[in-house]
Amino acid sequence: MEKLKNILVVGGTHGNEMTGISLLQYWANSDYLQRPGLNIDTLLANPQATQLGRRYVDYDLNRAFTKELLDKSNETRSEDIKRAREIAEIYSENGSKFWPDMVIDIHNSTANMGQTLIINNPHPITRSIVAHLAQEFPMVKILQEPILGDNNPYLASIGKLDLTVEIGPQPHGTLNADLFFSTEKLVQRVLDLIVQYNENKLPLASLETTYFEQSDAVDYPRNSKHELDAMIHPNLWGADYQALEKGAKVFVDFSGNAIQWKGETTWPCFIGEVAYLEKKIAFIKTDKKTALW
Ligand SMILES: [Zn+2]
C-alpha cells in the first residue's frame, strides 16, 4: 500500500456509547486532529440513535454493512440500514467525501475491555500500529477478528484498513473522564503512527506482540422458555482476557449453584456486555497468541 492519506474517525456508531460521541464534539472545536499529509474527516455515524440515547433505532448499525444489506435493490424500511447505505456511499470510491485509507471507529463496552483494538483486515500496517500502541498504552489489548469479506457487518469495513476501538468498562449512556482522556491520547497516537508510516519510519512486523484471536460466542444457560437461567459467576466478572481453564466457575444459577467451564482453556472477552444480551452472547472466546507484528 502507498501512503495513507484519507482517514475517517467515527463516533456514535452506537448512539449510547458516549466516549466517541463526546470526543467528536471536542475535536469539532479544535484543530487537534490535523496532521501533515493527512486528510482527516470525522463522522457521527448514527445521529438519530445518538439523539435518542440508544444503541440503534431499529437495527444495529454496526451489523448493517454486509454486502447484502447495503445492496439498494433490497428494499428496506430500517432507518439504520438506510443510514448504513448513506455512509457507505459517501465514503466510497466515487462518493462525495473519500474512500478512507483507514477507518477508526470508537466504541464503548460495559465489559472490562480496557482499550481493545479490534482489526478484521489483518494488514501489516494496521498490525504494526496496534503493536506499537500495545507497547505504549498499558490498557491496550489486541483482538484479531476473522476475515469476513462480503459478510463483514462492521462500519469500519468501508475503509481499506479498519481499526475499531472498544473502550470499557463504561455503562452505556455515561461518560468516564479517565477513559475519555486516555482514548483521546490513543486516537492521537494512531494518527502520529500513520504519519510515521508515511515517512517510512514505522517498521512493519518488528514487534513481538501478544494478541487475542476471536473464536466463538458463548450464550448464557437458558431454561426451556429461553429465559436466562444463570448469571456470570463473580469469579469471571471483569476477568476479560484472563485464562479461563477447564473446571473454573463460569456461571452461577439463581439458587447459587456454580456452573463450571467444560471447554478447553480460553481467554474470554466482552464478558457480560449488556448490548450482547439481545444477541444471546454472555462472552466471546479468544485464543491468546504471539507473533511479530
Ligand atoms: Zn459499539
PDB file of C-alpha atoms and ligand atoms in Angstrom:
ATOM      1  CA  MET A   1       0.000   0.000   0.000  1.00  0.00           C
ATOM      2  CA  GLU A   2       1.117   3.530  -0.793  1.00  0.00           C
ATOM      3  CA  LYS A   3       0.917   6.225   1.848  1.00  0.00           C
ATOM      4  CA  LEU A   4      -2.230   6.542   3.952  1.00  0.00           C
ATOM      5  CA  LYS A   5      -3.937   9.839   3.282  1.00  0.00           C
ATOM      6  CA  ASN A   6      -7.693   9.752   3.833  1.00  0.00           C
ATOM      7  CA  ILE A   7      -8.573   8.898   7.426  1.00  0.00           C
ATOM      8  CA  LEU A   8     -12.102   8.683   8.805  1.00  0.00           C
ATOM      9  CA  VAL A   9     -12.567   8.950  12.590  1.00  0.00           C
ATOM     10  CA  VAL A  10     -16.010   7.736  13.680  1.00  0.00           C
ATOM     11  CA  GLY A  11     -18.029   8.024  16.884  1.00  0.00           C
ATOM     12  CA  GLY A  12     -21.666   7.359  17.697  1.00  0.00           C
ATOM     13  CA  THR A  13     -21.999   4.264  15.539  1.00  0.00           C
ATOM     14  CA  HIS A  14     -23.898   3.184  18.633  1.00  0.00           C
ATOM     15  CA  GLY A  15     -25.934   6.131  19.908  1.00  0.00           C
ATOM     16  CA  ASN A  16     -25.362   5.479  23.625  1.00  0.00           C
ATOM     17  CA  GLU A  17     -21.582   4.981  23.545  1.00  0.00           C
ATOM     18  CA  MET A  18     -20.507   8.333  24.862  1.00  0.00           C
ATOM     19  CA  THR A  19     -16.704   8.327  24.586  1.00  0.00           C
ATOM     20  CA  GLY A  20     -16.638   8.564  20.791  1.00  0.00           C
ATOM     21  CA  ILE A  21     -19.647  10.883  20.636  1.00  0.00           C
ATOM     22  CA  SER A  22     -18.059  13.289  23.128  1.00  0.00           C
ATOM     23  CA  LEU A  23     -14.619  13.110  21.507  1.00  0.00           C
ATOM     24  CA  LEU A  24     -16.141  14.156  18.175  1.00  0.00           C
ATOM     25  CA  GLN A  25     -17.767  17.095  19.941  1.00  0.00           C
ATOM     26  CA  TYR A  26     -14.408  18.036  21.491  1.00  0.00           C
ATOM     27  CA  TRP A  27     -12.476  17.654  18.245  1.00  0.00           C
ATOM     28  CA  ALA A  28     -15.050  19.679  16.295  1.00  0.00           C
ATOM     29  CA  ASN A  29     -13.949  22.779  18.183  1.00  0.00           C
ATOM     30  CA  SER A  30     -10.245  22.349  17.606  1.00  0.00           C
ATOM     31  CA  ASP A  31      -7.594  21.569  15.056  1.00  0.00           C
ATOM     32  CA  TYR A  32      -6.310  18.698  17.225  1.00  0.00           C
ATOM     33  CA  LEU A  33      -6.964  16.106  14.569  1.00  0.00           C
ATOM     34  CA  GLN A  34      -4.868  17.760  11.874  1.00  0.00           C
ATOM     35  CA  ARG A  35      -1.682  16.071  10.708  1.00  0.00           C
ATOM     36  CA  PRO A  36       0.701  16.925   7.859  1.00  0.00           C
ATOM     37  CA  GLY A  37      -0.165  14.929   4.744  1.00  0.00           C
ATOM     38  CA  LEU A  38      -3.401  13.531   6.171  1.00  0.00           C
ATOM     39  CA  ASN A  39      -6.934  14.353   5.149  1.00  0.00           C
ATOM     40  CA  ILE A  40      -8.894  13.557   8.319  1.00  0.00           C
ATOM     41  CA  ASP A  41     -12.670  13.596   8.450  1.00  0.00           C
ATOM     42  CA  THR A  42     -14.901  12.890  11.446  1.00  0.00           C
ATOM     43  CA  LEU A  43     -18.312  11.262  11.343  1.00  0.00           C
ATOM     44  CA  LEU A  44     -21.104  10.983  13.896  1.00  0.00           C
ATOM     45  CA  ALA A  45     -22.348   7.751  12.396  1.00  0.00           C
ATOM     46  CA  ASN A  46     -25.814   7.445  13.899  1.00  0.00           C
ATOM     47  CA  PRO A  47     -27.171  10.909  14.821  1.00  0.00           C
ATOM     48  CA  GLN A  48     -30.733   9.606  15.166  1.00  0.00           C
ATOM     49  CA  ALA A  49     -29.767   6.957  17.729  1.00  0.00           C
ATOM     50  CA  THR A  50     -27.475   9.466  19.463  1.00  0.00           C
ATOM     51  CA  GLN A  51     -30.416  11.851  19.775  1.00  0.00           C
ATOM     52  CA  LEU A  52     -32.474   9.038  21.301  1.00  0.00           C
ATOM     53  CA  GLY A  53     -29.587   7.939  23.551  1.00  0.00           C
ATOM     54  CA  ARG A  54     -29.990   4.394  22.263  1.00  0.00           C
ATOM     55  CA  ARG A  55     -27.652   1.862  20.652  1.00  0.00           C
ATOM     56  CA  TYR A  56     -29.641   1.994  17.411  1.00  0.00           C
ATOM     57  CA  VAL A  57     -33.060   2.975  16.083  1.00  0.00           C
ATOM     58  CA  ASP A  58     -34.386  -0.315  14.676  1.00  0.00           C
ATOM     59  CA  TYR A  59     -31.348  -2.334  13.516  1.00  0.00           C
ATOM     60  CA  ASP A  60     -27.793  -2.458  14.869  1.00  0.00           C
ATOM     61  CA  LEU A  61     -25.935  -0.047  12.555  1.00  0.00           C
ATOM     62  CA  ASN A  62     -22.672  -1.843  13.258  1.00  0.00           C
ATOM     63  CA  ARG A  63     -24.155  -5.039  11.832  1.00  0.00           C
ATOM     64  CA  ALA A  64     -25.561  -3.364   8.717  1.00  0.00           C
ATOM     65  CA  PHE A  65     -22.516  -3.122   6.437  1.00  0.00           C
ATOM     66  CA  THR A  66     -22.729  -6.537   4.782  1.00  0.00           C
ATOM     67  CA  LYS A  67     -22.850  -6.546   1.002  1.00  0.00           C
ATOM     68  CA  GLU A  68     -26.414  -7.862   1.133  1.00  0.00           C
ATOM     69  CA  LEU A  69     -27.776  -5.187   3.496  1.00  0.00           C
ATOM     70  CA  LEU A  70     -26.005  -2.403   1.596  1.00  0.00           C
ATOM     71  CA  ASP A  71     -27.480  -3.608  -1.702  1.00  0.00           C
ATOM     72  CA  LYS A  72     -30.029  -0.958  -2.672  1.00  0.00           C
ATOM     73  CA  SER A  73     -32.016  -3.380  -4.801  1.00  0.00           C
ATOM     74  CA  ASN A  74     -33.173  -4.919  -1.495  1.00  0.00           C
ATOM     75  CA  GLU A  75     -35.870  -2.583  -0.216  1.00  0.00           C
ATOM     76  CA  THR A  76     -35.627  -1.570   3.449  1.00  0.00           C
ATOM     77  CA  ARG A  77     -37.679   0.424   5.921  1.00  0.00           C
ATOM     78  CA  SER A  78     -34.937   0.344   8.545  1.00  0.00           C
ATOM     79  CA  GLU A  79     -33.604   3.787   9.472  1.00  0.00           C
ATOM     80  CA  ASP A  80     -30.257   2.264  10.460  1.00  0.00           C
ATOM     81  CA  ILE A  81     -29.834   0.262   7.264  1.00  0.00           C
ATOM     82  CA  LYS A  82     -30.700   3.384   5.249  1.00  0.00           C
ATOM     83  CA  ARG A  83     -28.053   5.247   7.239  1.00  0.00           C
ATOM     84  CA  ALA A  84     -25.509   2.469   6.586  1.00  0.00           C
ATOM     85  CA  ARG A  85     -26.168   2.782   2.841  1.00  0.00           C
ATOM     86  CA  GLU A  86     -25.774   6.555   3.040  1.00  0.00           C
ATOM     87  CA  ILE A  87     -22.434   6.286   4.889  1.00  0.00           C
ATOM     88  CA  ALA A  88     -21.132   3.565   2.568  1.00  0.00           C
ATOM     89  CA  GLU A  89     -21.983   5.718  -0.446  1.00  0.00           C
ATOM     90  CA  ILE A  90     -20.485   8.975   0.859  1.00  0.00           C
ATOM     91  CA  TYR A  91     -17.239   7.201   1.775  1.00  0.00           C
ATOM     92  CA  SER A  92     -16.899   5.061  -1.341  1.00  0.00           C
ATOM     93  CA  GLU A  93     -14.504   5.339  -4.251  1.00  0.00           C
ATOM     94  CA  ASN A  94     -16.888   7.603  -6.182  1.00  0.00           C
ATOM     95  CA  GLY A  95     -18.537   9.131  -3.119  1.00  0.00           C
ATOM     96  CA  SER A  96     -18.858  12.803  -2.209  1.00  0.00           C
ATOM     97  CA  LYS A  97     -16.144  12.597   0.504  1.00  0.00           C
ATOM     98  CA  PHE A  98     -13.406   9.984   0.037  1.00  0.00           C
ATOM     99  CA  TRP A  99     -12.742   6.264   0.200  1.00  0.00           C
ATOM    100  CA  PRO A 100     -10.960   6.018   3.569  1.00  0.00           C
ATOM    101  CA  ASP A 101      -7.496   4.504   3.672  1.00  0.00           C
ATOM    102  CA  MET A 102      -8.296   3.794   7.302  1.00  0.00           C
ATOM    103  CA  VAL A 103     -11.445   3.974   9.418  1.00  0.00           C
ATOM    104  CA  ILE A 104     -11.020   4.422  13.177  1.00  0.00           C
ATOM    105  CA  ASP A 105     -14.374   3.623  14.823  1.00  0.00           C
ATOM    106  CA  ILE A 106     -14.669   4.409  18.556  1.00  0.00           C
ATOM    107  CA  HIS A 107     -16.969   2.250  20.704  1.00  0.00           C
ATOM    108  CA  ASN A 108     -17.645   1.554  24.375  1.00  0.00           C
ATOM    109  CA  SER A 109     -18.280  -1.692  26.184  1.00  0.00           C
ATOM    110  CA  THR A 110     -19.765  -2.354  29.603  1.00  0.00           C
ATOM    111  CA  ALA A 111     -17.241  -5.199  29.855  1.00  0.00           C
ATOM    112  CA  ASN A 112     -13.717  -4.800  31.210  1.00  0.00           C
ATOM    113  CA  MET A 113     -12.207  -4.424  27.732  1.00  0.00           C
ATOM    114  CA  GLY A 114      -9.619  -1.774  28.606  1.00  0.00           C
ATOM    115  CA  GLN A 115      -8.594  -0.206  25.308  1.00  0.00           C
ATOM    116  CA  THR A 116      -9.268  -3.091  22.957  1.00  0.00           C
ATOM    117  CA  LEU A 117      -8.110  -2.572  19.374  1.00  0.00           C
ATOM    118  CA  ILE A 118     -10.120  -4.755  17.013  1.00  0.00           C
ATOM    119  CA  ILE A 119      -8.950  -5.470  13.492  1.00  0.00           C
ATOM    120  CA  ASN A 120     -10.666  -7.545  10.847  1.00  0.00           C
ATOM    121  CA  ASN A 121      -8.375  -6.915   7.897  1.00  0.00           C
ATOM    122  CA  PRO A 122      -5.030  -8.281   9.125  1.00  0.00           C
ATOM    123  CA  HIS A 123      -2.944  -5.803   7.140  1.00  0.00           C
ATOM    124  CA  PRO A 124       0.727  -5.381   8.190  1.00  0.00           C
ATOM    125  CA  ILE A 125       0.301  -1.594   8.568  1.00  0.00           C
ATOM    126  CA  THR A 126      -2.612  -1.912  10.993  1.00  0.00           C
ATOM    127  CA  ARG A 127      -0.822  -4.720  12.803  1.00  0.00           C
ATOM    128  CA  SER A 128       2.270  -2.580  13.263  1.00  0.00           C
ATOM    129  CA  ILE A 129       0.188   0.370  14.503  1.00  0.00           C
ATOM    130  CA  VAL A 130      -1.658  -1.711  17.122  1.00  0.00           C
ATOM    131  CA  ALA A 131       1.569  -3.476  18.129  1.00  0.00           C
ATOM    132  CA  HIS A 132       3.196  -0.115  18.836  1.00  0.00           C
ATOM    133  CA  LEU A 133       0.131   1.055  20.766  1.00  0.00           C
ATOM    134  CA  ALA A 134       0.207  -2.132  22.869  1.00  0.00           C
ATOM    135  CA  GLN A 135       3.760  -1.238  23.939  1.00  0.00           C
ATOM    136  CA  GLU A 136       2.863   2.344  24.779  1.00  0.00           C
ATOM    137  CA  PHE A 137      -0.564   2.012  26.448  1.00  0.00           C
ATOM    138  CA  PRO A 138      -0.882  -0.427  29.366  1.00  0.00           C
ATOM    139  CA  MET A 139      -4.658  -0.833  28.872  1.00  0.00           C
ATOM    140  CA  VAL A 140      -4.390  -1.879  25.217  1.00  0.00           C
ATOM    141  CA  LYS A 141      -5.446  -5.373  24.163  1.00  0.00           C
ATOM    142  CA  ILE A 142      -5.453  -6.502  20.537  1.00  0.00           C
ATOM    143  CA  LEU A 143      -8.372  -8.534  19.204  1.00  0.00           C
ATOM    144  CA  GLN A 144      -7.993 -10.106  15.769  1.00  0.00           C
ATOM    145  CA  GLU A 145     -11.379 -10.997  14.326  1.00  0.00           C
ATOM    146  CA  PRO A 146     -11.926 -13.450  11.491  1.00  0.00           C
ATOM    147  CA  ILE A 147     -11.743 -12.131   7.928  1.00  0.00           C
ATOM    148  CA  LEU A 148     -15.373 -11.774   6.871  1.00  0.00           C
ATOM    149  CA  GLY A 149     -15.260 -10.363   3.323  1.00  0.00           C
ATOM    150  CA  ASP A 150     -18.701  -9.523   1.904  1.00  0.00           C
ATOM    151  CA  ASN A 151     -20.297 -10.656   5.171  1.00  0.00           C
ATOM    152  CA  ASN A 152     -18.383  -8.104   7.246  1.00  0.00           C
ATOM    153  CA  PRO A 153     -21.175  -6.171   9.031  1.00  0.00           C
ATOM    154  CA  TYR A 154     -18.986  -3.534  10.689  1.00  0.00           C
ATOM    155  CA  LEU A 155     -18.820   0.129   9.761  1.00  0.00           C
ATOM    156  CA  ALA A 156     -15.015   0.129   9.825  1.00  0.00           C
ATOM    157  CA  SER A 157     -15.075  -2.320   6.901  1.00  0.00           C
ATOM    158  CA  ILE A 158     -15.856   0.548   4.495  1.00  0.00           C
ATOM    159  CA  GLY A 159     -12.181   1.565   4.809  1.00  0.00           C
ATOM    160  CA  LYS A 160      -9.232  -0.062   3.073  1.00  0.00           C
ATOM    161  CA  LEU A 161      -7.872  -0.625   6.593  1.00  0.00           C
ATOM    162  CA  ASP A 162     -10.032  -0.919   9.703  1.00  0.00           C
ATOM    163  CA  LEU A 163      -9.475  -0.200  13.368  1.00  0.00           C
ATOM    164  CA  THR A 164     -12.326  -0.489  15.857  1.00  0.00           C
ATOM    165  CA  VAL A 165     -11.623   0.768  19.366  1.00  0.00           C
ATOM    166  CA  GLU A 166     -13.629  -0.746  22.264  1.00  0.00           C
ATOM    167  CA  ILE A 167     -13.281   1.207  25.491  1.00  0.00           C
ATOM    168  CA  GLY A 168     -14.522  -0.159  28.793  1.00  0.00           C
ATOM    169  CA  PRO A 169     -15.833  -0.769  31.299  1.00  0.00           C
ATOM    170  CA  GLN A 170     -18.277   2.077  30.881  1.00  0.00           C
ATOM    171  CA  PRO A 171     -22.057   1.828  31.295  1.00  0.00           C
ATOM    172  CA  HIS A 172     -23.729   2.935  28.065  1.00  0.00           C
ATOM    173  CA  GLY A 173     -25.083   6.467  28.235  1.00  0.00           C
ATOM    174  CA  THR A 174     -22.415   7.531  30.745  1.00  0.00           C
ATOM    175  CA  LEU A 175     -19.034   9.178  30.324  1.00  0.00           C
ATOM    176  CA  ASN A 176     -15.978   8.165  32.351  1.00  0.00           C
ATOM    177  CA  ALA A 177     -13.461  11.028  32.362  1.00  0.00           C
ATOM    178  CA  ASP A 178     -10.356   8.805  32.655  1.00  0.00           C
ATOM    179  CA  LEU A 179     -11.493   6.715  29.691  1.00  0.00           C
ATOM    180  CA  PHE A 180     -12.298   9.871  27.709  1.00  0.00           C
ATOM    181  CA  PHE A 181      -8.785  11.301  28.170  1.00  0.00           C
ATOM    182  CA  SER A 182      -6.950   8.013  27.611  1.00  0.00           C
ATOM    183  CA  THR A 183      -8.951   7.355  24.437  1.00  0.00           C
ATOM    184  CA  GLU A 184      -8.221  10.860  23.183  1.00  0.00           C
ATOM    185  CA  LYS A 185      -4.493  10.138  23.628  1.00  0.00           C
ATOM    186  CA  LEU A 186      -4.824   6.762  21.940  1.00  0.00           C
ATOM    187  CA  VAL A 187      -6.510   8.123  18.802  1.00  0.00           C
ATOM    188  CA  GLN A 188      -3.983  10.961  18.598  1.00  0.00           C
ATOM    189  CA  ARG A 189      -1.226   8.358  18.750  1.00  0.00           C
ATOM    190  CA  VAL A 190      -2.827   6.331  15.939  1.00  0.00           C
ATOM    191  CA  LEU A 191      -2.652   9.444  13.755  1.00  0.00           C
ATOM    192  CA  ASP A 192       1.008  10.005  14.745  1.00  0.00           C
ATOM    193  CA  LEU A 193       1.850   6.417  13.819  1.00  0.00           C
ATOM    194  CA  ILE A 194       0.114   6.807  10.444  1.00  0.00           C
ATOM    195  CA  VAL A 195       2.285   9.872   9.759  1.00  0.00           C
ATOM    196  CA  GLN A 196       5.314   7.860  10.893  1.00  0.00           C
ATOM    197  CA  TYR A 197       4.391   5.120   8.415  1.00  0.00           C
ATOM    198  CA  ASN A 198       4.039   7.682   5.633  1.00  0.00           C
ATOM    199  CA  GLU A 199       7.541   8.932   6.450  1.00  0.00           C
ATOM    200  CA  ASN A 200       8.893   5.361   6.216  1.00  0.00           C
ATOM    201  CA  LYS A 201       9.649   5.436   9.933  1.00  0.00           C
ATOM    202  CA  LEU A 202       7.240   2.740  11.085  1.00  0.00           C
ATOM    203  CA  PRO A 203       8.848  -0.699  10.861  1.00  0.00           C
ATOM    204  CA  LEU A 204       6.420  -3.489   9.935  1.00  0.00           C
ATOM    205  CA  ALA A 205       6.410  -6.954  11.522  1.00  0.00           C
ATOM    206  CA  SER A 206       9.101  -5.914  14.004  1.00  0.00           C
ATOM    207  CA  LEU A 207       7.486  -6.204  17.439  1.00  0.00           C
ATOM    208  CA  GLU A 208       6.781  -9.401  19.329  1.00  0.00           C
ATOM    209  CA  THR A 209       3.109  -8.879  20.086  1.00  0.00           C
ATOM    210  CA  THR A 210       0.507 -10.679  22.148  1.00  0.00           C
ATOM    211  CA  TYR A 211      -2.921 -10.659  20.547  1.00  0.00           C
ATOM    212  CA  PHE A 212      -6.219 -12.445  21.036  1.00  0.00           C
ATOM    213  CA  GLU A 213      -7.790 -14.275  18.121  1.00  0.00           C
ATOM    214  CA  GLN A 214     -11.564 -14.311  18.311  1.00  0.00           C
ATOM    215  CA  SER A 215     -13.403 -17.623  18.113  1.00  0.00           C
ATOM    216  CA  ASP A 216     -17.000 -18.493  19.083  1.00  0.00           C
ATOM    217  CA  ALA A 217     -19.508 -16.687  21.244  1.00  0.00           C
ATOM    218  CA  VAL A 218     -20.922 -18.395  24.341  1.00  0.00           C
ATOM    219  CA  ASP A 219     -24.542 -17.850  25.431  1.00  0.00           C
ATOM    220  CA  TYR A 220     -25.921 -17.857  28.970  1.00  0.00           C
ATOM    221  CA  PRO A 221     -27.542 -21.039  30.251  1.00  0.00           C
ATOM    222  CA  ARG A 222     -31.259 -20.757  29.447  1.00  0.00           C
ATOM    223  CA  ASN A 223     -34.426 -22.526  30.583  1.00  0.00           C
ATOM    224  CA  SER A 224     -36.991 -24.144  28.298  1.00  0.00           C
ATOM    225  CA  LYS A 225     -38.600 -20.720  27.717  1.00  0.00           C
ATOM    226  CA  HIS A 226     -35.219 -19.368  26.582  1.00  0.00           C
ATOM    227  CA  GLU A 227     -35.034 -17.108  29.650  1.00  0.00           C
ATOM    228  CA  LEU A 228     -31.730 -16.595  31.461  1.00  0.00           C
ATOM    229  CA  ASP A 229     -31.138 -19.457  33.857  1.00  0.00           C
ATOM    230  CA  ALA A 230     -27.846 -18.225  35.306  1.00  0.00           C
ATOM    231  CA  MET A 231     -25.576 -15.206  35.636  1.00  0.00           C
ATOM    232  CA  ILE A 232     -21.885 -14.593  35.021  1.00  0.00           C
ATOM    233  CA  HIS A 233     -20.069 -16.087  38.036  1.00  0.00           C
ATOM    234  CA  PRO A 234     -18.456 -13.396  40.223  1.00  0.00           C
ATOM    235  CA  ASN A 235     -15.048 -15.026  39.586  1.00  0.00           C
ATOM    236  CA  LEU A 236     -15.450 -14.392  35.856  1.00  0.00           C
ATOM    237  CA  TRP A 237     -16.986 -10.920  36.124  1.00  0.00           C
ATOM    238  CA  GLY A 238     -14.445  -8.360  34.906  1.00  0.00           C
ATOM    239  CA  ALA A 239     -11.891 -11.081  34.110  1.00  0.00           C
ATOM    240  CA  ASP A 240     -11.749 -10.279  30.396  1.00  0.00           C
ATOM    241  CA  TYR A 241      -8.663 -11.656  28.582  1.00  0.00           C
ATOM    242  CA  GLN A 242      -7.676 -13.785  31.591  1.00  0.00           C
ATOM    243  CA  ALA A 243      -7.312 -17.512  31.051  1.00  0.00           C
ATOM    244  CA  LEU A 244     -10.497 -19.468  31.752  1.00  0.00           C
ATOM    245  CA  GLU A 245      -9.437 -23.029  32.478  1.00  0.00           C
ATOM    246  CA  LYS A 246     -11.493 -26.189  32.325  1.00  0.00           C
ATOM    247  CA  GLY A 247     -13.284 -26.636  35.678  1.00  0.00           C
ATOM    248  CA  ALA A 248     -13.297 -22.913  36.590  1.00  0.00           C
ATOM    249  CA  LYS A 249     -16.592 -21.359  37.693  1.00  0.00           C
ATOM    250  CA  VAL A 250     -18.157 -19.534  34.768  1.00  0.00           C
ATOM    251  CA  PHE A 251     -21.870 -19.064  35.593  1.00  0.00           C
ATOM    252  CA  VAL A 252     -23.951 -19.228  38.768  1.00  0.00           C
ATOM    253  CA  ASP A 253     -27.646 -20.144  38.748  1.00  0.00           C
ATOM    254  CA  PHE A 254     -30.309 -18.333  40.772  1.00  0.00           C
ATOM    255  CA  SER A 255     -30.036 -20.897  43.600  1.00  0.00           C
ATOM    256  CA  GLY A 256     -26.325 -20.177  43.915  1.00  0.00           C
ATOM    257  CA  ASN A 257     -25.010 -23.298  42.196  1.00  0.00           C
ATOM    258  CA  ALA A 258     -21.821 -22.641  40.257  1.00  0.00           C
ATOM    259  CA  ILE A 259     -21.532 -23.930  36.694  1.00  0.00           C
ATOM    260  CA  GLN A 260     -18.074 -24.991  35.597  1.00  0.00           C
ATOM    261  CA  TRP A 261     -16.335 -24.353  32.303  1.00  0.00           C
ATOM    262  CA  LYS A 262     -16.204 -27.587  30.349  1.00  0.00           C
ATOM    263  CA  GLY A 263     -14.335 -26.356  27.290  1.00  0.00           C
ATOM    264  CA  GLU A 264     -10.636 -26.003  26.622  1.00  0.00           C
ATOM    265  CA  THR A 265      -8.703 -23.037  28.024  1.00  0.00           C
ATOM    266  CA  THR A 266      -9.921 -19.788  26.520  1.00  0.00           C
ATOM    267  CA  TRP A 267      -9.372 -16.055  27.074  1.00  0.00           C
ATOM    268  CA  PRO A 268     -12.913 -14.623  27.165  1.00  0.00           C
ATOM    269  CA  CYS A 269     -13.798 -11.016  26.399  1.00  0.00           C
ATOM    270  CA  PHE A 270     -16.956  -8.886  26.223  1.00  0.00           C
ATOM    271  CA  ILE A 271     -17.914 -10.698  29.459  1.00  0.00           C
ATOM    272  CA  GLY A 272     -21.470  -9.698  30.385  1.00  0.00           C
ATOM    273  CA  GLU A 273     -21.621  -6.928  27.738  1.00  0.00           C
ATOM    274  CA  VAL A 274     -25.144  -5.565  28.130  1.00  0.00           C
ATOM    275  CA  ALA A 275     -25.640  -4.894  24.415  1.00  0.00           C
ATOM    276  CA  TYR A 276     -24.930  -8.561  23.652  1.00  0.00           C
ATOM    277  CA  LEU A 277     -27.833  -9.874  25.762  1.00  0.00           C
ATOM    278  CA  GLU A 278     -30.118  -9.472  22.728  1.00  0.00           C
ATOM    279  CA  LYS A 279     -27.527 -11.258  20.603  1.00  0.00           C
ATOM    280  CA  LYS A 280     -27.530 -14.173  23.077  1.00  0.00           C
ATOM    281  CA  ILE A 281     -23.882 -13.718  23.952  1.00  0.00           C
ATOM    282  CA  ALA A 282     -22.531 -13.997  27.517  1.00  0.00           C
ATOM    283  CA  PHE A 283     -18.929 -13.652  26.369  1.00  0.00           C
ATOM    284  CA  ILE A 284     -16.721 -14.240  23.356  1.00  0.00           C
ATOM    285  CA  LYS A 285     -13.949 -16.812  23.370  1.00  0.00           C
ATOM    286  CA  THR A 286     -10.478 -15.997  22.109  1.00  0.00           C
ATOM    287  CA  ASP A 287      -7.136 -17.738  21.768  1.00  0.00           C
ATOM    288  CA  LYS A 288      -4.059 -15.961  23.078  1.00  0.00           C
ATOM    289  CA  LYS A 289      -1.264 -15.787  20.531  1.00  0.00           C
ATOM    290  CA  THR A 290       2.087 -14.154  19.965  1.00  0.00           C
ATOM    291  CA  ALA A 291       3.617 -13.087  16.669  1.00  0.00           C
ATOM    292  CA  LEU A 292       5.842 -10.471  15.074  1.00  0.00           C
ATOM    293  CA  TRP A 293       3.535  -7.564  14.277  1.00  0.00           C
TER     294      TRP A 293
HETATM  295 ZN    ZN B   1     -20.489  -0.045  19.974  1.00  0.00          ZN
END
